[in-house]
Amino acid sequence: METVEMNSVSLKRPHSEDDVANADDIKRQKISEKSQTGNNSGQSVETVKEQPDKSLLEDTKNEIIPNEEGEEQEDEELEDSDEDGDPESFADMMKHGLTESDVGITKFVSSHKGFSGILKERYSDFVVHEIGKDGRVSHLDDFSVPVDDEDPSEETFTVLSDEDKQRLEELQLLKNKETSVAIEVIEDSKEKRTVIHQAVKSLFPGLETKTEDRDGKKYIIAYHAAGKKALANPRKHSWPKSRGSYCHFVLYKENKDTMDAINVLSKFLRVKPNIFSYMGTKDKRAITVQEIAVLRITAQRLAHLNKCLMNFKLGNFSYKNHPLKLGELQGNHFTVVLRNITGTDDQIEQAMNSLREIGFINYYGMQRFGTTAVPTYQIGRAILQNNWNEVMDLILKPRPGAEKGYLVKCREEWAKTKDPAAALKKLPVKRCVEGQLLRGLLKYGMKNIISAFGIIPRNNRLMYIHSYQSYVWNNMVSKRIEEYGLKAVPGDLTLKGATAVHIEEEDVHNYTIHDVVMPLPGFDVIYPKHKIGEAYKEMLVADNLDINNMRHKIRDYSLSGAYRKIIIRPQNVNWEVVAYDDPKIPLFTTDLDKLEGKPLPVLPTDGKFRALKMEFSLPPSTYATMAIREVLKMDTSIKNQTQLNTTWLR
């Protein structure tokens, strides 16, 4: 096995797929460019000049990452920015972004010649199925609701008028000045009154009801049972003791990330998002299938959402006594289509066999580091250095790169005035990191940046530090592979259970590269005994950090470290090359297609284009784009893609 270093690579630029209706309006101009990948010679790669879609490489990865205590936690995207303006300005801004080499991603493990292809031309070309802790792949294949005598009737969902629902929602959310809402019973009967009582209690948790006579008419009166404490809390006393407290279901979603999806579900159900639990988040630009658990919401009520929600489907309902926890998943199974590939059958065969037999370098992917000229690892480094003025400056100062217009104005105001209140006024969205830091500065003052920074949710704060750890790890792994290749050598580390031990000279023949791990820097890890151990120290010294003192005066920012395999060999690897003519047609059926009985389009035997359909399973904390990078030999950074395509013809 040989390693191949990436020098420069051209790749096909995917177009924005979210507005498929406008796809025909985008004119493409194709050119051929000569490029070398590593030691390959004269690779001909086709690029497409068209409007960029920066969300394209939002990798739907396994988002559970080891934190500083060696636990697992949710990995969210810190940089969420969209371009404002024309494609040329976006391409120009993206010149300030990162490339793979900026974050230590420089090596390949396979020797095949790279080829081009379109990654995520359609979000439906990237499908992710969660693998649960029992090793079972989650699928949406059943819309039926468990039979339960305690469930309300279907009439519960239709008996209230839209006006009644509006008044009840305002009451539930304490937005009206009244203490109750009266609903007249038009067709008075005990059965009708019962249905209205059930409807209010089911659809508006936290409200109680009673029946009153007013002027000879019957009214259902809705009111708060226990004031604000009851707001949106599930009704404990009305939940059958024989039924598990949590309804587990499979969520199928298209082009929506997990937190967005849960916020939508909680809004429609009129409950707080924190009663939902899950094993890992899934990114936006994909079709994803995962298990969700929700506290004391009936399957019937959840199933009703299928009638009113776009791009979501809920199914495979069951009641259980436990929620789901981050980190419980075993991994994800990916189904990926790479369209308009240029590789020969031999190249593809070599690439996929290498992926199956050798694997890929387990780099942290580009989305770990942000999309602008201020990488997230720089902020993490400043936190570890206890340099809080720099932390504030890096987060708030103007920066080149693609960002939303209001963020640009906020940064400009901050640079001009250093006034948190004035800068905050420029932000219509206060939940972003910048808005939260400014609110903190407003509350605690400019001399207490530590407390101001503490307003940012803990997960987001820690992700800056994890980004720095990832930056160090990527660089060290590239050095390790450059120095020692793809074999285990004395001084390497391997895991015995959860404990890392050094590989000794006399035992080295018992290990392969797939056994070798490398540490994320911290106070509770050991380092390789060969040159790379010293390289860790040198890198941290250059960053004014002491590798032997990774405890921070603020406990949250003390890093214990963790271990990560340097090579990942995907499981269940399969692939197929198919021909097609129409770039808009799907090339495989999804879970929803199968449930709805949609047949797969008949594909020509000799179409204008070729696509590579690939499937593989990955463990947690690994990035699917890094596996795809190994197959195509491509730089997955947005900067690289937009620099290759700086002109778009419409």
XYZ file of C-alpha atoms in Angstrom:
650
model
C 0.000 0.000 0.000
C 1.344 3.415 -0.848
C 0.334 6.880 0.201
C -0.378 9.588 -2.305
C -0.078 13.254 -1.437
C -2.642 15.637 -2.855
C -1.144 18.522 -4.803
C -3.931 20.038 -6.897
C -7.125 18.583 -8.197
C -9.941 19.828 -10.336
C -13.404 18.503 -9.787
C -16.835 18.897 -11.174
C -18.732 21.765 -9.612
C -22.252 20.788 -8.569
C -25.052 23.258 -9.093
C -27.653 24.438 -6.646
C -30.346 21.771 -6.523
C -32.770 23.189 -4.010
C -34.624 25.057 -6.732
C -34.983 22.194 -9.180
C -37.627 24.082 -11.097
C -34.985 26.567 -12.224
C -32.465 23.924 -13.207
C -33.203 24.275 -16.909
C -32.534 28.005 -16.687
C -28.944 27.403 -15.703
C -26.776 27.141 -18.778
C -23.681 25.072 -18.392
C -20.379 25.546 -20.071
C -18.100 22.566 -19.803
C -14.370 22.765 -20.184
C -11.630 20.201 -19.860
C -8.692 20.941 -17.653
C -5.536 19.011 -17.066
C -4.687 18.370 -13.471
C -2.412 16.114 -11.479
C -3.414 14.321 -8.356
C -0.421 13.247 -6.327
C 1.809 11.093 -8.528
C -0.832 10.728 -11.260
C -0.053 12.241 -14.599
C -2.237 14.168 -16.994
C -5.597 13.593 -15.404
C -8.332 15.081 -17.545
C -11.053 16.481 -15.360
C -14.245 18.159 -16.460
C -15.494 21.170 -14.531
C -18.862 22.821 -14.766
C -19.199 26.590 -14.608
C -22.384 27.454 -12.857
C -23.814 29.001 -9.716
C -22.188 27.635 -6.572
C -24.094 26.135 -3.724
C -22.077 26.483 -0.573
C -24.300 24.064 1.296
C -23.257 21.355 -1.086
C -20.576 19.895 1.074
C -22.461 20.093 4.343
C -21.497 16.541 5.051
C -24.189 14.388 6.541
C -21.693 12.856 8.864
C -21.890 10.908 12.070
C -22.139 13.924 14.295
C -21.255 12.404 17.647
C -17.779 13.488 18.692
C -15.669 12.724 21.752
C -15.650 15.677 24.117
C -13.028 16.692 26.616
C -14.252 14.161 29.153
C -14.172 11.363 26.623
C -17.964 11.406 26.487
C -19.928 11.863 23.329
C -21.761 14.987 22.375
C -23.572 16.578 19.523
C -21.495 18.215 16.822
C -23.312 21.193 15.353
C -22.274 23.538 12.601
C -20.812 26.710 14.124
C -20.694 28.643 10.902
C -24.076 29.004 9.273
C -23.767 31.656 6.628
C -25.325 32.217 3.266
C -24.147 34.377 0.456
C -25.896 37.665 -0.168
C -25.512 38.875 -3.709
C -24.572 37.504 -7.079
C -22.560 34.347 -7.778
C -19.457 36.270 -8.738
C -19.347 38.033 -5.393
C -19.885 34.739 -3.592
C -17.026 33.115 -5.503
C -14.843 36.117 -4.743
C -15.701 35.926 -1.028
C -15.004 32.211 -0.894
C -11.402 32.878 -1.941
C -10.864 33.743 1.704
C -12.075 30.362 2.925
C -10.038 27.319 3.867
C -8.651 24.575 1.692
C -8.005 21.053 2.923
C -4.276 21.684 3.273
C -5.018 24.613 5.619
C -6.421 22.151 8.159
C -3.892 19.352 7.672
C -5.791 17.220 5.126
C -3.047 16.386 2.640
C -2.718 12.609 2.194
C -4.456 9.770 0.382
C -3.958 6.070 1.076
C -4.832 4.634 -2.333
C -2.791 4.692 -5.536
C -5.570 4.837 -8.148
C -5.917 7.759 -10.525
C -8.547 10.245 -9.399
C -11.574 11.181 -11.461
C -14.324 13.779 -11.323
C -17.980 13.514 -10.364
C -20.769 15.658 -8.992
C -21.339 15.248 -5.257
C -24.848 16.152 -4.044
C -26.087 17.524 -7.363
C -29.462 16.750 -5.791
C -29.890 16.486 -2.030
C -31.672 13.210 -2.765
C -28.339 11.860 -4.050
C -27.172 11.656 -0.434
C -29.217 9.395 1.845
C -28.342 8.524 5.426
C -29.854 5.789 7.568
C -28.953 5.733 11.236
C -27.533 2.540 12.749
C -28.940 2.094 16.271
C -27.165 0.721 19.319
C -28.530 -2.742 18.483
C -26.823 -2.596 15.084
C -30.134 -2.294 13.244
C -30.386 0.193 10.360
C -33.336 2.565 10.828
C -35.870 2.505 7.977
C -39.226 4.175 7.511
C -41.414 1.280 6.388
C -44.593 1.437 8.496
C -47.119 4.249 8.965
C -49.445 2.259 11.238
C -50.221 3.494 14.750
C -50.128 1.135 17.755
C -53.679 0.260 18.830
C -54.463 1.884 22.168
C -57.867 2.222 23.830
C -56.644 5.355 25.572
C -56.071 7.253 22.323
C -58.492 10.051 21.460
C -60.736 9.654 18.436
C -59.839 11.047 15.033
C -62.559 13.676 15.614
C -60.286 15.191 18.283
C -58.149 16.718 15.564
C -61.032 18.336 13.657
C -63.598 19.365 16.300
C -61.933 22.710 17.084
C -62.190 25.581 14.605
C -59.091 27.458 13.463
C -60.272 30.434 15.510
C -60.630 28.252 18.625
C -57.139 26.841 18.083
C -55.686 30.336 17.737
C -57.315 31.501 21.004
C -56.235 28.345 22.838
C -52.669 28.664 21.605
C -52.493 32.269 22.821
C -53.865 31.142 26.174
C -51.409 28.248 26.372
C -48.457 30.516 25.571
C -49.734 33.169 28.010
C -50.118 35.696 25.190
C -53.646 36.856 26.019
C -54.856 38.900 28.950
C -57.708 36.561 29.768
C -57.399 33.737 32.239
C -59.535 31.336 30.220
C -61.057 30.608 26.802
C -64.746 29.691 26.412
C -65.786 27.409 23.534
C -69.502 27.179 22.860
C -70.845 23.654 22.371
C -73.063 24.032 19.299
C -74.454 20.498 19.110
C -74.783 19.845 22.812
C -74.371 16.240 23.838
C -72.185 14.476 26.363
C -70.278 12.776 23.531
C -69.610 16.115 21.814
C -68.453 17.745 25.050
C -66.140 14.794 25.745
C -64.518 15.148 22.329
C -63.902 18.877 22.885
C -62.410 18.216 26.333
C -60.092 15.597 24.802
C -59.140 17.872 21.918
C -58.108 20.760 24.169
C -56.133 18.544 26.550
C -54.444 16.588 23.754
C -53.556 19.490 21.477
C -52.712 22.070 24.144
C -50.699 20.432 26.946
C -50.834 22.424 30.175
C -54.487 23.434 29.829
C -57.362 22.059 31.896
C -61.050 22.149 30.945
C -64.423 22.267 32.643
C -68.057 22.599 31.489
C -70.156 25.658 32.400
C -73.735 26.838 31.741
C -73.980 30.428 30.557
C -77.352 31.929 29.597
C -78.777 28.518 28.881
C -75.839 27.506 26.669
C -73.092 24.959 27.352
C -69.459 26.127 27.178
C -66.159 24.299 27.537
C -63.859 26.538 29.578
C -60.101 26.082 29.044
C -57.699 27.437 31.667
C -54.197 26.937 33.080
C -54.064 24.286 35.772
C -50.893 25.570 37.449
C -49.921 28.795 35.731
C -46.599 29.002 33.900
C -45.267 25.779 35.409
C -47.808 23.797 33.448
C -46.939 25.506 30.169
C -46.303 22.922 27.468
C -45.564 20.188 29.982
C -46.926 16.767 29.046
C -49.957 15.745 31.074
C -48.631 13.148 33.482
C -51.924 12.222 35.090
C -53.655 11.495 31.776
C -50.985 9.130 30.471
C -51.865 5.426 30.909
C -49.569 3.673 33.369
C -49.415 0.612 31.143
C -47.947 2.593 28.244
C -44.259 3.489 28.024
C -43.645 7.175 28.720
C -41.777 7.751 25.463
C -43.076 7.404 21.945
C -40.235 6.327 19.677
C -40.592 6.953 15.961
C -38.559 7.036 12.763
C -38.190 10.513 11.263
C -37.681 10.714 7.505
C -36.695 14.216 6.442
C -35.551 15.915 3.271
C -33.214 18.927 3.110
C -33.653 19.810 6.786
C -31.265 19.382 9.690
C -32.311 17.580 12.851
C -32.713 20.597 15.136
C -34.749 22.481 12.517
C -36.977 19.426 12.167
C -37.513 19.136 15.921
C -38.313 22.836 16.178
C -40.968 22.413 13.478
C -42.439 19.334 15.188
C -42.527 21.072 18.575
C -44.233 24.107 17.057
C -46.991 22.008 15.483
C -47.400 19.927 18.638
C -47.229 23.040 20.852
C -44.621 21.583 23.164
C -41.064 22.485 24.091
C -38.264 21.061 21.906
C -36.453 19.639 24.935
C -38.970 16.799 25.334
C -37.484 15.261 22.146
C -34.357 13.102 22.293
C -32.174 11.491 19.635
C -28.877 9.634 19.224
C -27.221 12.003 16.760
C -27.941 15.017 14.591
C -28.126 14.836 10.809
C -27.253 17.690 8.487
C -29.501 19.495 6.089
C -28.497 18.718 2.535
C -29.565 15.080 2.354
C -32.407 12.672 2.908
C -31.953 11.246 6.389
C -33.700 8.556 8.406
C -33.231 8.458 12.173
C -34.934 7.463 15.396
C -36.476 10.118 17.648
C -38.134 9.747 21.068
C -40.644 12.187 22.555
C -42.037 12.321 26.098
C -45.768 11.571 26.493
C -46.985 12.468 23.007
C -49.191 9.797 21.450
C -48.315 8.008 18.233
C -51.744 9.009 16.928
C -50.990 12.676 17.437
C -47.567 12.332 15.794
C -49.012 10.412 12.833
C -51.511 13.234 12.294
C -48.568 15.512 11.421
C -47.980 13.482 8.248
C -51.058 15.193 6.815
C -49.768 18.726 7.305
C -45.954 18.728 7.141
C -43.830 19.059 4.013
C -40.517 17.208 3.660
C -41.137 15.121 6.788
C -42.639 11.723 7.404
C -43.059 9.976 10.746
C -43.601 6.265 11.194
C -42.546 3.016 12.886
C -44.151 4.127 16.156
C -43.637 2.287 19.452
C -43.930 3.099 23.155
C -40.909 2.578 25.408
C -39.850 3.501 28.929
C -36.646 5.292 27.996
C -35.545 8.288 25.914
C -32.661 8.244 23.429
C -29.205 9.530 24.309
C -26.512 11.205 22.247
C -23.771 8.723 21.457
C -25.906 5.590 21.567
C -25.836 5.073 17.819
C -23.382 2.636 16.219
C -22.984 4.741 13.101
C -24.692 5.631 9.837
C -25.288 3.833 6.566
C -24.797 6.053 3.500
C -26.216 5.727 0.011
C -24.467 8.222 -2.262
C -24.780 9.004 -5.960
C -21.843 10.667 -7.701
C -23.180 11.943 -11.022
C -21.487 12.543 -14.357
C -18.356 10.636 -13.402
C -15.380 10.645 -15.758
C -13.484 7.643 -14.421
C -13.035 4.477 -16.448
C -14.482 1.210 -15.181
C -10.975 0.157 -14.105
C -10.412 3.395 -12.165
C -13.737 3.018 -10.390
C -13.055 -0.632 -9.601
C -9.634 0.230 -8.165
C -11.009 3.127 -6.131
C -13.899 1.193 -4.614
C -11.865 -1.939 -3.918
C -9.302 0.244 -2.142
C -12.063 1.876 -0.086
C -13.381 -1.538 0.915
C -10.017 -3.190 1.614
C -7.842 -0.336 2.912
C -10.287 2.428 3.806
C -9.564 6.139 4.108
C -7.753 8.519 6.449
C -10.093 9.383 9.291
C -9.658 13.143 8.925
C -12.061 15.615 10.479
C -13.949 17.092 7.518
C -13.969 20.691 6.335
C -17.283 21.645 7.965
C -15.528 21.188 11.314
C -13.565 24.393 10.711
C -16.056 26.940 9.340
C -16.380 28.648 5.964
C -14.960 32.146 6.510
C -11.517 33.694 6.928
C -11.721 33.129 10.695
C -11.526 29.347 11.171
C -13.205 27.968 14.274
C -9.932 26.369 15.410
C -8.366 29.837 15.799
C -11.067 30.792 18.293
C -10.536 27.481 20.091
C -6.801 28.142 20.308
C -7.422 31.625 21.798
C -9.735 30.092 24.436
C -7.057 27.567 25.405
C -4.500 30.402 25.576
C -6.873 32.271 27.922
C -6.688 35.205 25.509
C -10.251 36.470 25.884
C -9.798 39.750 24.036
C -8.721 37.751 20.999
C -11.701 35.384 21.410
C -14.045 38.392 21.346
C -12.182 39.972 18.445
C -12.128 36.797 16.324
C -15.872 36.212 16.768
C -17.014 39.821 16.200
C -14.509 41.529 13.898
C -15.260 42.024 10.175
C -14.052 39.113 8.119
C -13.784 38.389 4.411
C -15.834 35.436 3.263
C -19.442 34.484 2.545
C -21.796 35.646 5.290
C -25.348 36.847 5.659
C -25.721 40.566 5.038
C -26.928 41.378 8.535
C -23.853 39.705 10.049
C -21.621 41.853 7.834
C -23.440 45.015 9.046
C -23.230 43.868 12.653
C -19.472 43.334 12.370
C -18.989 46.716 10.697
C -20.924 48.425 13.500
C -18.843 46.604 16.104
C -15.569 47.611 14.430
C -16.736 51.235 14.292
C -18.228 51.675 17.764
C -17.269 48.696 19.986
C -20.808 49.177 21.315
C -22.615 45.851 21.963
C -26.056 47.509 21.939
C -25.464 49.239 18.603
C -24.058 46.078 16.994
C -26.943 44.002 18.384
C -29.471 46.305 16.701
C -28.073 45.226 13.328
C -28.979 41.579 14.047
C -32.540 40.459 13.280
C -31.523 36.974 14.480
C -30.196 37.074 18.037
C -29.632 33.309 18.451
C -26.409 33.255 16.427
C -23.097 33.081 18.289
C -22.380 36.750 17.545
C -25.744 37.835 18.949
C -25.310 35.736 22.076
C -21.825 37.146 22.739
C -23.054 40.720 22.235
C -25.917 40.130 24.677
C -23.367 38.782 27.136
C -21.166 41.870 26.735
C -24.227 44.065 27.235
C -25.083 42.190 30.431
C -21.636 41.737 31.985
C -19.607 44.565 30.436
C -16.527 44.681 28.234
C -14.239 43.878 31.168
C -15.886 40.522 31.834
C -15.581 38.747 28.492
C -15.397 35.322 30.161
C -18.902 35.675 31.624
C -20.183 37.231 28.402
C -18.810 34.302 26.383
C -20.458 31.935 28.875
C -23.906 32.987 27.608
C -23.204 31.018 24.423
C -24.574 27.452 24.861
C -21.963 25.071 26.270
C -21.960 22.761 23.243
C -21.157 25.670 20.922
C -18.397 26.966 23.196
C -16.781 23.557 23.424
C -16.939 23.042 19.678
C -14.410 25.832 19.193
C -11.980 23.866 21.368
C -12.830 20.591 19.652
C -12.123 22.315 16.341
C -8.615 23.132 17.569
C -8.103 19.536 18.717
C -9.266 18.359 15.274
C -6.869 20.773 13.576
C -3.935 19.374 15.565
C -5.051 15.791 14.949
C -5.375 16.225 11.175
C -1.900 17.747 10.922
C -0.301 15.084 13.114
C -1.909 12.200 11.208
C -0.651 13.600 7.893
C 2.850 13.767 9.409
C 2.522 10.218 10.778
C 1.538 8.792 7.399
C 4.238 10.776 5.601
C 6.889 9.568 8.030
C 5.917 5.902 8.477
C 3.444 5.002 5.726
C 0.580 2.555 6.104
C 2.029 0.052 8.529
C 2.189 -0.140 12.296
C 5.614 0.822 13.670
C 7.183 0.662 17.149
C 6.071 3.629 19.234
C 2.612 3.822 17.672
C -0.438 3.680 19.920
C -3.199 1.082 19.955
C -6.173 0.535 22.237
C -6.468 -2.328 24.712
C -10.069 -1.931 25.776
C -10.348 1.785 26.526
C -6.656 2.130 27.419
C -3.987 3.252 24.963
C -0.680 1.382 24.960
C 2.477 1.721 22.915
C 3.307 -0.904 20.303
C 6.668 -2.424 21.172
C 9.287 -3.605 18.690
C 8.781 -7.278 19.488
C 4.976 -7.063 19.023
C 4.786 -4.860 15.938
C 4.109 -7.833 13.632
C 0.812 -8.419 15.490
C -0.631 -5.079 14.400
C -1.717 -3.352 11.180
C -2.403 0.285 10.375
C -6.073 -0.366 11.202
C -5.112 -0.915 14.857
C -3.255 2.391 15.209
C -4.823 5.344 17.022
C -3.621 8.913 17.520
C -4.526 11.204 20.427
C -6.478 14.430 20.417
C -4.344 16.603 22.714
C -5.334 16.686 26.389
C -4.206 16.069 29.970
C -5.334 12.420 30.085
C -3.728 10.934 26.954
C -0.324 9.551 26.054
C 1.531 10.324 22.841
C 3.448 8.181 20.329
C 7.042 7.366 21.311
C 8.454 8.104 17.865
C 8.988 11.419 16.015
C 5.287 12.246 15.953
C 5.150 12.486 19.746
C 7.688 15.311 19.552
C 5.786 16.863 16.636
C 2.712 17.217 18.867
C 4.749 19.147 21.444
C 6.337 21.349 18.783
C 2.966 22.237 17.250
C 1.492 23.219 20.616
C 4.614 25.192 21.603
C 4.257 27.154 18.346
C 0.679 27.923 19.454
C 1.874 29.061 22.924
C 0.355 26.023 24.620
C 1.943 23.498 26.962
C 1.102 19.916 26.023
C 1.867 18.856 29.601
C -0.615 21.337 31.050
C -3.912 21.059 29.195
C -5.978 21.907 32.273
C -7.669 25.294 31.974
C -8.463 27.584 34.907
C -12.085 27.311 33.731
C -13.009 23.658 34.099
C -15.220 23.572 30.989
C -12.203 24.331 28.824
C -9.875 21.722 30.321
C -9.157 19.070 27.712
C -8.687 15.479 28.803
C -8.219 14.361 25.178
C -9.326 11.197 23.401
C -8.067 8.625 20.873
C -9.116 8.244 17.252
C -8.309 5.579 14.675
C -6.207 6.955 11.857
C -7.638 4.688 9.148
C -11.305 3.728 8.874
C -12.375 0.779 6.759
C -16.069 1.206 5.857
C -18.383 -1.782 6.228
C -21.034 -3.037 3.792
C -19.349 -1.385 0.812
C -21.226 -1.865 -2.465
C -21.258 0.061 -5.712
C -22.752 0.129 -9.175
C -22.199 2.279 -12.264
C -25.416 3.308 -14.025
C -26.149 5.268 -17.192
C -28.732 8.054 -17.371
C -29.838 10.904 -19.639
C -31.860 13.219 -17.400
C -29.842 14.801 -14.530
C -33.063 15.459 -12.583
C -34.285 11.880 -12.269
C -33.590 9.899 -9.086
C -31.260 6.953 -9.476
C -32.559 4.863 -6.565
C -35.725 4.558 -4.502
C -35.946 6.004 -0.991
C -37.894 4.569 1.950
C -40.746 6.960 1.155
C -40.750 5.981 -2.532
C -41.123 2.342 -1.514
C -43.955 3.108 0.927
C -45.767 5.104 -1.751
C -45.140 2.428 -4.373
C -43.126 4.678 -6.679
C -41.152 2.641 -9.226
C -37.577 3.466 -10.095
C -37.323 5.250 -13.478
C -36.250 2.970 -16.297
C -32.630 3.862 -17.049
C -31.090 3.589 -20.510
C -28.389 1.018 -21.088
C -26.309 3.597 -22.954
C -27.107 7.057 -21.545
C -25.336 10.366 -22.037
C -24.042 10.349 -18.456
C -22.682 7.812 -15.988
C -23.162 7.801 -12.226
C -21.480 5.883 -9.423
C -23.945 4.607 -6.821
C -22.098 3.663 -3.659
C -23.166 2.360 -0.260
C -21.137 2.052 2.920
C -21.497 2.110 6.701
C -19.346 4.272 8.971
C -18.876 4.305 12.756
C -19.566 7.456 14.825
C -17.245 10.451 14.561
C -16.290 9.793 10.939
C -17.040 11.911 7.889
C -18.597 10.515 4.730
C -17.032 13.271 2.600
C -13.592 12.020 3.619
C -14.485 8.578 2.228
C -15.763 10.153 -0.996
C -12.620 12.322 -1.164
C -10.539 9.134 -1.172
C -12.549 7.697 -4.074
C -12.475 10.807 -6.282
C -9.118 12.211 -5.095
C -10.753 15.609 -4.723
C -10.396 18.619 -2.430
C -13.727 18.900 -0.627
C -13.311 22.548 0.415
C -15.768 25.111 -0.884
C -12.861 27.432 -1.631
C -11.338 24.923 -4.035
C -14.617 24.408 -5.845
C -15.455 28.083 -6.255
C -11.923 28.953 -7.371
C -12.202 26.392 -10.130
C -15.470 27.977 -11.238
C -15.507 31.752 -10.945
C -17.792 32.473 -13.888
C -21.380 31.345 -14.216
C -23.460 31.666 -17.349
C -27.207 31.857 -16.892
